[in-house]
Every structure is written in C-alpha cells, then in structure tokens.
Amino acid sequence: MVNKIIYRWLVLLCVFVLTSGLKAQPFNHIQATKLTEFQVYPINGVDLIEPSGLTLKKGTLYTVGDKHRAIYRLDIVDQEAWLSKEQVLHSERDLGVSVLDLEGITTVNDDFVLVSEAHHRLIHVQDNRLRWLPDQGNDLFQSAFDAGLLQLHNAGLEGL
C-alpha cells in the first residue's frame, strides 16, 4: 500500500514537472521546453493518502486525497517531500455531505477548486468555506450522462 502511494506521488511529480514546461499557446503550436533538471523524492506525511491531483499556489504544491476531506501541502525539505494537512474541509457543514471522493485540485484567483467524483461536481473553497460550482443544479453531470458518460460505478470526474 505504501509503495503504491509513493509510486503514485512520484508519477504525479514527474507529470507535473514534465507538463509545467509547456507554454500557453494554441494547441497546434505547443512546443515542449526541454527538461534540464528534475528530482524525485520519497514522500512522508501525516496521512496515508492516495494523491488525486496536484496544483501549484504561490510557489507551493498542494494535493487532495480521494478518501480524505482535506487539502494537503507538499514541502520539499532535505531531499524529501513532506505532506502536511493544510486545510480540513467541512463538507457536512457547508455542503450537507460526508463523502466527497476528491479527484482533482486547481487554483482560481488564489482560491482552490476541487473535483468531487462522488457528486460529479466542482467545489469552490474560499475563506475556509465550501460551495458547489455551480451553486444550483448539476448541468455538467446531466449533459455528460445524456452523452453516455459517467454511467458506470467509479466512472466520474478524475481531474481538473
């Protein structure tokens, strides 16, 4: 189990490093920047999470875990990656649900936006409060379902 988690982290870190060199250009004009240096680190942390997404906010890496209701910070210290709980997500208080199954994370205007596979929805995190995106309804799920997607168990949103 621990090896699987470490392996997933290493893959996520490599994907992040490899994709961070792309410049924002029209798709047919994208040229990758040649990697000159990268590092792979073992990951230590407070919880045994399966990382599901990786984002960069103000120079710091963040991730979520699919079975945890928290945002985790990833710090590189002395050739090791350290995972720490940055923010506990109060989904029962704010959203009325206990299970989120988080599968992705990004930032928009310094706020986090998360993917909930269990609810086929996005979650906006602002000032330690959660709200669904959009606030009402779930057109994303309905349009995908009508197109024949998201119809199998565990076949939901897997990234952002």
JSON list of C-alpha atoms in Angstrom, two decimals:
[
{"chain": "A", "resi": 1, "resn": "MET", "atom": "CA", "xyz": [0.00, 0.00, 0.00]},
{"chain": "A", "resi": 2, "resn": "VAL", "atom": "CA", "xyz": [2.76, 2.44, 0.97]},
{"chain": "A", "resi": 3, "resn": "ASN", "atom": "CA", "xyz": [4.73, 1.56, -2.18]},
{"chain": "A", "resi": 4, "resn": "LYS", "atom": "CA", "xyz": [1.62, 2.19, -4.28]},
{"chain": "A", "resi": 5, "resn": "ILE", "atom": "CA", "xyz": [1.16, 5.62, -2.70]},
{"chain": "A", "resi": 6, "resn": "ILE", "atom": "CA", "xyz": [4.82, 6.54, -3.14]},
{"chain": "A", "resi": 7, "resn": "TYR", "atom": "CA", "xyz": [4.68, 5.35, -6.75]},
{"chain": "A", "resi": 8, "resn": "ARG", "atom": "CA", "xyz": [1.57, 7.50, -7.45]},
{"chain": "A", "resi": 9, "resn": "TRP", "atom": "CA", "xyz": [3.28, 10.53, -5.92]},
{"chain": "A", "resi": 10, "resn": "LEU", "atom": "CA", "xyz": [6.40, 10.01, -7.99]},
{"chain": "A", "resi": 11, "resn": "VAL", "atom": "CA", "xyz": [4.29, 9.71, -11.14]},
{"chain": "A", "resi": 12, "resn": "LEU", "atom": "CA", "xyz": [2.34, 12.87, -10.23]},
{"chain": "A", "resi": 13, "resn": "LEU", "atom": "CA", "xyz": [5.55, 14.80, -9.54]},
{"chain": "A", "resi": 14, "resn": "CYS", "atom": "CA", "xyz": [7.07, 13.68, -12.84]},
{"chain": "A", "resi": 15, "resn": "VAL", "atom": "CA", "xyz": [3.90, 14.59, -14.75]},
{"chain": "A", "resi": 16, "resn": "PHE", "atom": "CA", "xyz": [3.85, 17.99, -13.06]},
{"chain": "A", "resi": 17, "resn": "VAL", "atom": "CA", "xyz": [7.49, 18.65, -13.91]},
{"chain": "A", "resi": 18, "resn": "LEU", "atom": "CA", "xyz": [7.06, 17.46, -17.48]},
{"chain": "A", "resi": 19, "resn": "THR", "atom": "CA", "xyz": [3.92, 19.50, -18.13]},
{"chain": "A", "resi": 20, "resn": "SER", "atom": "CA", "xyz": [4.99, 22.66, -16.32]},
{"chain": "A", "resi": 21, "resn": "GLY", "atom": "CA", "xyz": [7.38, 23.48, -19.15]},
{"chain": "A", "resi": 22, "resn": "LEU", "atom": "CA", "xyz": [4.58, 23.93, -21.69]},
{"chain": "A", "resi": 23, "resn": "LYS", "atom": "CA", "xyz": [3.81, 27.49, -22.68]},
{"chain": "A", "resi": 24, "resn": "ALA", "atom": "CA", "xyz": [0.22, 28.70, -23.13]},
{"chain": "A", "resi": 25, "resn": "GLN", "atom": "CA", "xyz": [-0.13, 28.68, -26.91]},
{"chain": "A", "resi": 26, "resn": "PRO", "atom": "CA", "xyz": [-2.78, 27.46, -29.32]},
{"chain": "A", "resi": 27, "resn": "PHE", "atom": "CA", "xyz": [-2.79, 23.67, -29.20]},
{"chain": "A", "resi": 28, "resn": "ASN", "atom": "CA", "xyz": [-1.31, 23.18, -32.65]},
{"chain": "A", "resi": 29, "resn": "HIS", "atom": "CA", "xyz": [1.63, 25.46, -31.75]},
{"chain": "A", "resi": 30, "resn": "ILE", "atom": "CA", "xyz": [2.64, 23.98, -28.41]},
{"chain": "A", "resi": 31, "resn": "GLN", "atom": "CA", "xyz": [6.30, 23.14, -28.15]},
{"chain": "A", "resi": 32, "resn": "ALA", "atom": "CA", "xyz": [7.64, 21.45, -25.05]},
{"chain": "A", "resi": 33, "resn": "THR", "atom": "CA", "xyz": [10.53, 23.03, -23.23]},
{"chain": "A", "resi": 34, "resn": "LYS", "atom": "CA", "xyz": [13.46, 20.65, -22.89]},
{"chain": "A", "resi": 35, "resn": "LEU", "atom": "CA", "xyz": [13.91, 19.47, -19.31]},
{"chain": "A", "resi": 36, "resn": "THR", "atom": "CA", "xyz": [17.32, 20.28, -17.96]},
{"chain": "A", "resi": 37, "resn": "GLU", "atom": "CA", "xyz": [16.89, 19.08, -14.40]},
{"chain": "A", "resi": 38, "resn": "PHE", "atom": "CA", "xyz": [14.33, 17.30, -12.23]},
{"chain": "A", "resi": 39, "resn": "GLN", "atom": "CA", "xyz": [14.28, 15.48, -8.91]},
{"chain": "A", "resi": 40, "resn": "VAL", "atom": "CA", "xyz": [12.31, 12.59, -7.44]},
{"chain": "A", "resi": 41, "resn": "TYR", "atom": "CA", "xyz": [11.75, 12.49, -3.67]},
{"chain": "A", "resi": 42, "resn": "PRO", "atom": "CA", "xyz": [10.32, 9.98, -1.21]},
{"chain": "A", "resi": 43, "resn": "ILE", "atom": "CA", "xyz": [7.12, 11.27, 0.42]},
{"chain": "A", "resi": 44, "resn": "ASN", "atom": "CA", "xyz": [6.49, 11.38, 4.15]},
{"chain": "A", "resi": 45, "resn": "GLY", "atom": "CA", "xyz": [3.33, 12.62, 5.75]},
{"chain": "A", "resi": 46, "resn": "VAL", "atom": "CA", "xyz": [0.60, 12.75, 8.31]},
{"chain": "A", "resi": 47, "resn": "ASP", "atom": "CA", "xyz": [-1.94, 10.59, 6.49]},
{"chain": "A", "resi": 48, "resn": "LEU", "atom": "CA", "xyz": [-1.68, 7.66, 4.13]},
{"chain": "A", "resi": 49, "resn": "ILE", "atom": "CA", "xyz": [-3.46, 9.29, 1.23]},
{"chain": "A", "resi": 50, "resn": "GLU", "atom": "CA", "xyz": [-3.69, 8.37, -2.40]},
{"chain": "A", "resi": 51, "resn": "PRO", "atom": "CA", "xyz": [-2.95, 11.72, -4.02]},
{"chain": "A", "resi": 52, "resn": "SER", "atom": "CA", "xyz": [-5.53, 12.74, -6.57]},
{"chain": "A", "resi": 53, "resn": "GLY", "atom": "CA", "xyz": [-4.34, 15.84, -8.33]},
{"chain": "A", "resi": 54, "resn": "LEU", "atom": "CA", "xyz": [-1.56, 18.35, -7.89]},
{"chain": "A", "resi": 55, "resn": "THR", "atom": "CA", "xyz": [-1.55, 22.13, -8.17]},
{"chain": "A", "resi": 56, "resn": "LEU", "atom": "CA", "xyz": [0.83, 25.00, -7.55]},
{"chain": "A", "resi": 57, "resn": "LYS", "atom": "CA", "xyz": [-0.29, 28.02, -5.50]},
{"chain": "A", "resi": 58, "resn": "LYS", "atom": "CA", "xyz": [2.14, 30.86, -4.76]},
{"chain": "A", "resi": 59, "resn": "GLY", "atom": "CA", "xyz": [5.10, 28.55, -5.27]},
{"chain": "A", "resi": 60, "resn": "THR", "atom": "CA", "xyz": [3.78, 25.74, -3.05]},
{"chain": "A", "resi": 61, "resn": "LEU", "atom": "CA", "xyz": [2.47, 22.34, -4.18]},
{"chain": "A", "resi": 62, "resn": "TYR", "atom": "CA", "xyz": [-0.95, 21.14, -2.97]},
{"chain": "A", "resi": 63, "resn": "THR", "atom": "CA", "xyz": [-2.90, 17.91, -3.39]},
{"chain": "A", "resi": 64, "resn": "VAL", "atom": "CA", "xyz": [-6.06, 16.15, -2.21]},
{"chain": "A", "resi": 65, "resn": "GLY", "atom": "CA", "xyz": [-6.79, 12.52, -1.40]},
{"chain": "A", "resi": 66, "resn": "ASP", "atom": "CA", "xyz": [-9.83, 10.65, -2.59]},
{"chain": "A", "resi": 67, "resn": "LYS", "atom": "CA", "xyz": [-10.75, 9.25, 0.84]},
{"chain": "A", "resi": 68, "resn": "HIS", "atom": "CA", "xyz": [-9.85, 12.33, 2.88]},
{"chain": "A", "resi": 69, "resn": "ARG", "atom": "CA", "xyz": [-11.61, 15.64, 3.39]},
{"chain": "A", "resi": 70, "resn": "ALA", "atom": "CA", "xyz": [-8.55, 17.87, 3.43]},
{"chain": "A", "resi": 71, "resn": "ILE", "atom": "CA", "xyz": [-6.16, 19.85, 1.26]},
{"chain": "A", "resi": 72, "resn": "TYR", "atom": "CA", "xyz": [-2.54, 18.84, 1.78]},
{"chain": "A", "resi": 73, "resn": "ARG", "atom": "CA", "xyz": [0.61, 20.94, 1.32]},
{"chain": "A", "resi": 74, "resn": "LEU", "atom": "CA", "xyz": [3.69, 19.25, -0.13]},
{"chain": "A", "resi": 75, "resn": "ASP", "atom": "CA", "xyz": [7.04, 20.69, 1.02]},
{"chain": "A", "resi": 76, "resn": "ILE", "atom": "CA", "xyz": [10.48, 19.62, -0.19]},
{"chain": "A", "resi": 77, "resn": "VAL", "atom": "CA", "xyz": [12.93, 19.55, 2.74]},
{"chain": "A", "resi": 78, "resn": "ASP", "atom": "CA", "xyz": [16.38, 17.95, 2.74]},
{"chain": "A", "resi": 79, "resn": "GLN", "atom": "CA", "xyz": [15.79, 15.85, -0.37]},
{"chain": "A", "resi": 80, "resn": "GLU", "atom": "CA", "xyz": [12.43, 14.53, 0.91]},
{"chain": "A", "resi": 81, "resn": "ALA", "atom": "CA", "xyz": [8.83, 15.53, 0.23]},
{"chain": "A", "resi": 82, "resn": "TRP", "atom": "CA", "xyz": [6.72, 16.16, 3.33]},
{"chain": "A", "resi": 83, "resn": "LEU", "atom": "CA", "xyz": [2.94, 16.03, 3.23]},
{"chain": "A", "resi": 84, "resn": "SER", "atom": "CA", "xyz": [1.02, 18.08, 5.81]},
{"chain": "A", "resi": 85, "resn": "LYS", "atom": "CA", "xyz": [-2.66, 18.82, 6.27]},
{"chain": "A", "resi": 86, "resn": "GLU", "atom": "CA", "xyz": [-3.17, 22.41, 5.14]},
{"chain": "A", "resi": 87, "resn": "GLN", "atom": "CA", "xyz": [-6.94, 22.72, 5.43]},
{"chain": "A", "resi": 88, "resn": "VAL", "atom": "CA", "xyz": [-9.68, 20.43, 6.74]},
{"chain": "A", "resi": 89, "resn": "LEU", "atom": "CA", "xyz": [-12.77, 20.56, 4.54]},
{"chain": "A", "resi": 90, "resn": "HIS", "atom": "CA", "xyz": [-16.06, 20.87, 6.45]},
{"chain": "A", "resi": 91, "resn": "SER", "atom": "CA", "xyz": [-18.25, 19.25, 3.81]},
{"chain": "A", "resi": 92, "resn": "GLU", "atom": "CA", "xyz": [-21.05, 18.30, 6.20]},
{"chain": "A", "resi": 93, "resn": "ARG", "atom": "CA", "xyz": [-21.36, 21.88, 7.47]},
{"chain": "A", "resi": 94, "resn": "ASP", "atom": "CA", "xyz": [-21.03, 23.63, 4.11]},
{"chain": "A", "resi": 95, "resn": "LEU", "atom": "CA", "xyz": [-22.37, 21.14, 1.55]},
{"chain": "A", "resi": 96, "resn": "GLY", "atom": "CA", "xyz": [-24.51, 18.75, 3.58]},
{"chain": "A", "resi": 97, "resn": "VAL", "atom": "CA", "xyz": [-22.50, 15.67, 2.51]},
{"chain": "A", "resi": 98, "resn": "SER", "atom": "CA", "xyz": [-19.94, 13.49, 4.29]},
{"chain": "A", "resi": 99, "resn": "VAL", "atom": "CA", "xyz": [-18.33, 11.74, 1.30]},
{"chain": "A", "resi": 100, "resn": "LEU", "atom": "CA", "xyz": [-16.53, 13.81, -1.34]},
{"chain": "A", "resi": 101, "resn": "ASP", "atom": "CA", "xyz": [-14.15, 11.39, -3.16]},
{"chain": "A", "resi": 102, "resn": "LEU", "atom": "CA", "xyz": [-11.82, 14.20, -4.21]},
{"chain": "A", "resi": 103, "resn": "GLU", "atom": "CA", "xyz": [-10.11, 13.57, -7.56]},
{"chain": "A", "resi": 104, "resn": "GLY", "atom": "CA", "xyz": [-8.57, 16.88, -8.60]},
{"chain": "A", "resi": 105, "resn": "ILE", "atom": "CA", "xyz": [-7.40, 20.29, -7.45]},
{"chain": "A", "resi": 106, "resn": "THR", "atom": "CA", "xyz": [-6.51, 23.61, -9.07]},
{"chain": "A", "resi": 107, "resn": "THR", "atom": "CA", "xyz": [-6.49, 27.29, -8.14]},
{"chain": "A", "resi": 108, "resn": "VAL", "atom": "CA", "xyz": [-8.54, 30.18, -9.49]},
{"chain": "A", "resi": 109, "resn": "ASN", "atom": "CA", "xyz": [-7.79, 33.68, -8.19]},
{"chain": "A", "resi": 110, "resn": "ASP", "atom": "CA", "xyz": [-5.97, 32.25, -5.14]},
{"chain": "A", "resi": 111, "resn": "ASP", "atom": "CA", "xyz": [-8.94, 30.04, -4.20]},
{"chain": "A", "resi": 112, "resn": "PHE", "atom": "CA", "xyz": [-8.91, 26.27, -4.54]},
{"chain": "A", "resi": 113, "resn": "VAL", "atom": "CA", "xyz": [-11.32, 24.46, -6.85]},
{"chain": "A", "resi": 114, "resn": "LEU", "atom": "CA", "xyz": [-11.72, 20.72, -6.23]},
{"chain": "A", "resi": 115, "resn": "VAL", "atom": "CA", "xyz": [-13.35, 17.83, -8.11]},
{"chain": "A", "resi": 116, "resn": "SER", "atom": "CA", "xyz": [-15.81, 15.58, -6.27]},
{"chain": "A", "resi": 117, "resn": "GLU", "atom": "CA", "xyz": [-16.18, 12.33, -8.18]},
{"chain": "A", "resi": 118, "resn": "ALA", "atom": "CA", "xyz": [-18.91, 11.13, -5.81]},
{"chain": "A", "resi": 119, "resn": "HIS", "atom": "CA", "xyz": [-21.12, 14.10, -6.68]},
{"chain": "A", "resi": 120, "resn": "HIS", "atom": "CA", "xyz": [-19.87, 14.79, -10.23]},
{"chain": "A", "resi": 121, "resn": "ARG", "atom": "CA", "xyz": [-19.35, 18.42, -9.26]},
{"chain": "A", "resi": 122, "resn": "LEU", "atom": "CA", "xyz": [-16.76, 21.08, -8.64]},
{"chain": "A", "resi": 123, "resn": "ILE", "atom": "CA", "xyz": [-16.23, 22.61, -5.19]},
{"chain": "A", "resi": 124, "resn": "HIS", "atom": "CA", "xyz": [-15.07, 26.20, -4.66]},
{"chain": "A", "resi": 125, "resn": "VAL", "atom": "CA", "xyz": [-13.00, 26.68, -1.47]},
{"chain": "A", "resi": 126, "resn": "GLN", "atom": "CA", "xyz": [-12.92, 30.30, -0.31]},
{"chain": "A", "resi": 127, "resn": "ASP", "atom": "CA", "xyz": [-12.15, 31.64, 3.17]},
{"chain": "A", "resi": 128, "resn": "ASN", "atom": "CA", "xyz": [-12.32, 28.10, 4.64]},
{"chain": "A", "resi": 129, "resn": "ARG", "atom": "CA", "xyz": [-15.87, 27.66, 3.30]},
{"chain": "A", "resi": 130, "resn": "LEU", "atom": "CA", "xyz": [-17.05, 25.26, 0.58]},
{"chain": "A", "resi": 131, "resn": "ARG", "atom": "CA", "xyz": [-19.70, 25.76, -2.06]},
{"chain": "A", "resi": 132, "resn": "TRP", "atom": "CA", "xyz": [-20.76, 23.78, -5.12]},
{"chain": "A", "resi": 133, "resn": "LEU", "atom": "CA", "xyz": [-20.00, 25.07, -8.60]},
{"chain": "A", "resi": 134, "resn": "PRO", "atom": "CA", "xyz": [-22.48, 25.92, -9.98]},
{"chain": "A", "resi": 135, "resn": "ASP", "atom": "CA", "xyz": [-24.49, 26.84, -6.87]},
{"chain": "A", "resi": 136, "resn": "GLN", "atom": "CA", "xyz": [-27.69, 25.26, -8.20]},
{"chain": "A", "resi": 137, "resn": "GLY", "atom": "CA", "xyz": [-28.18, 22.14, -10.27]},
{"chain": "A", "resi": 138, "resn": "ASN", "atom": "CA", "xyz": [-25.61, 19.96, -11.96]},
{"chain": "A", "resi": 139, "resn": "ASP", "atom": "CA", "xyz": [-25.70, 20.57, -15.70]},
{"chain": "A", "resi": 140, "resn": "LEU", "atom": "CA", "xyz": [-22.21, 19.08, -16.07]},
{"chain": "A", "resi": 141, "resn": "PHE", "atom": "CA", "xyz": [-23.36, 15.67, -14.84]},
{"chain": "A", "resi": 142, "resn": "GLN", "atom": "CA", "xyz": [-26.62, 15.69, -16.77]},
{"chain": "A", "resi": 143, "resn": "SER", "atom": "CA", "xyz": [-25.04, 16.67, -20.09]},
{"chain": "A", "resi": 144, "resn": "ALA", "atom": "CA", "xyz": [-22.28, 14.05, -19.68]},
{"chain": "A", "resi": 145, "resn": "PHE", "atom": "CA", "xyz": [-24.80, 11.39, -18.66]},
{"chain": "A", "resi": 146, "resn": "ASP", "atom": "CA", "xyz": [-27.02, 12.20, -21.64]},
{"chain": "A", "resi": 147, "resn": "ALA", "atom": "CA", "xyz": [-23.96, 11.76, -23.88]},
{"chain": "A", "resi": 148, "resn": "GLY", "atom": "CA", "xyz": [-23.41, 8.25, -22.49]},
{"chain": "A", "resi": 149, "resn": "LEU", "atom": "CA", "xyz": [-20.68, 9.15, -19.99]},
{"chain": "A", "resi": 150, "resn": "LEU", "atom": "CA", "xyz": [-20.50, 8.76, -16.20]},
{"chain": "A", "resi": 151, "resn": "GLN", "atom": "CA", "xyz": [-22.82, 5.76, -16.27]},
{"chain": "A", "resi": 152, "resn": "LEU", "atom": "CA", "xyz": [-20.59, 3.17, -14.60]},
{"chain": "A", "resi": 153, "resn": "HIS", "atom": "CA", "xyz": [-19.59, 2.96, -10.95]},
{"chain": "A", "resi": 154, "resn": "ASN", "atom": "CA", "xyz": [-16.40, 4.94, -10.33]},
{"chain": "A", "resi": 155, "resn": "ALA", "atom": "CA", "xyz": [-16.52, 6.40, -13.85]},
{"chain": "A", "resi": 156, "resn": "GLY", "atom": "CA", "xyz": [-16.63, 10.04, -12.89]},
{"chain": "A", "resi": 157, "resn": "LEU", "atom": "CA", "xyz": [-14.55, 13.17, -12.96]},
{"chain": "A", "resi": 158, "resn": "GLU", "atom": "CA", "xyz": [-10.89, 12.26, -12.46]},
{"chain": "A", "resi": 159, "resn": "GLY", "atom": "CA", "xyz": [-9.05, 15.54, -12.65]},
{"chain": "A", "resi": 160, "resn": "LEU", "atom": "CA", "xyz": [-9.20, 19.25, -13.17]}
]
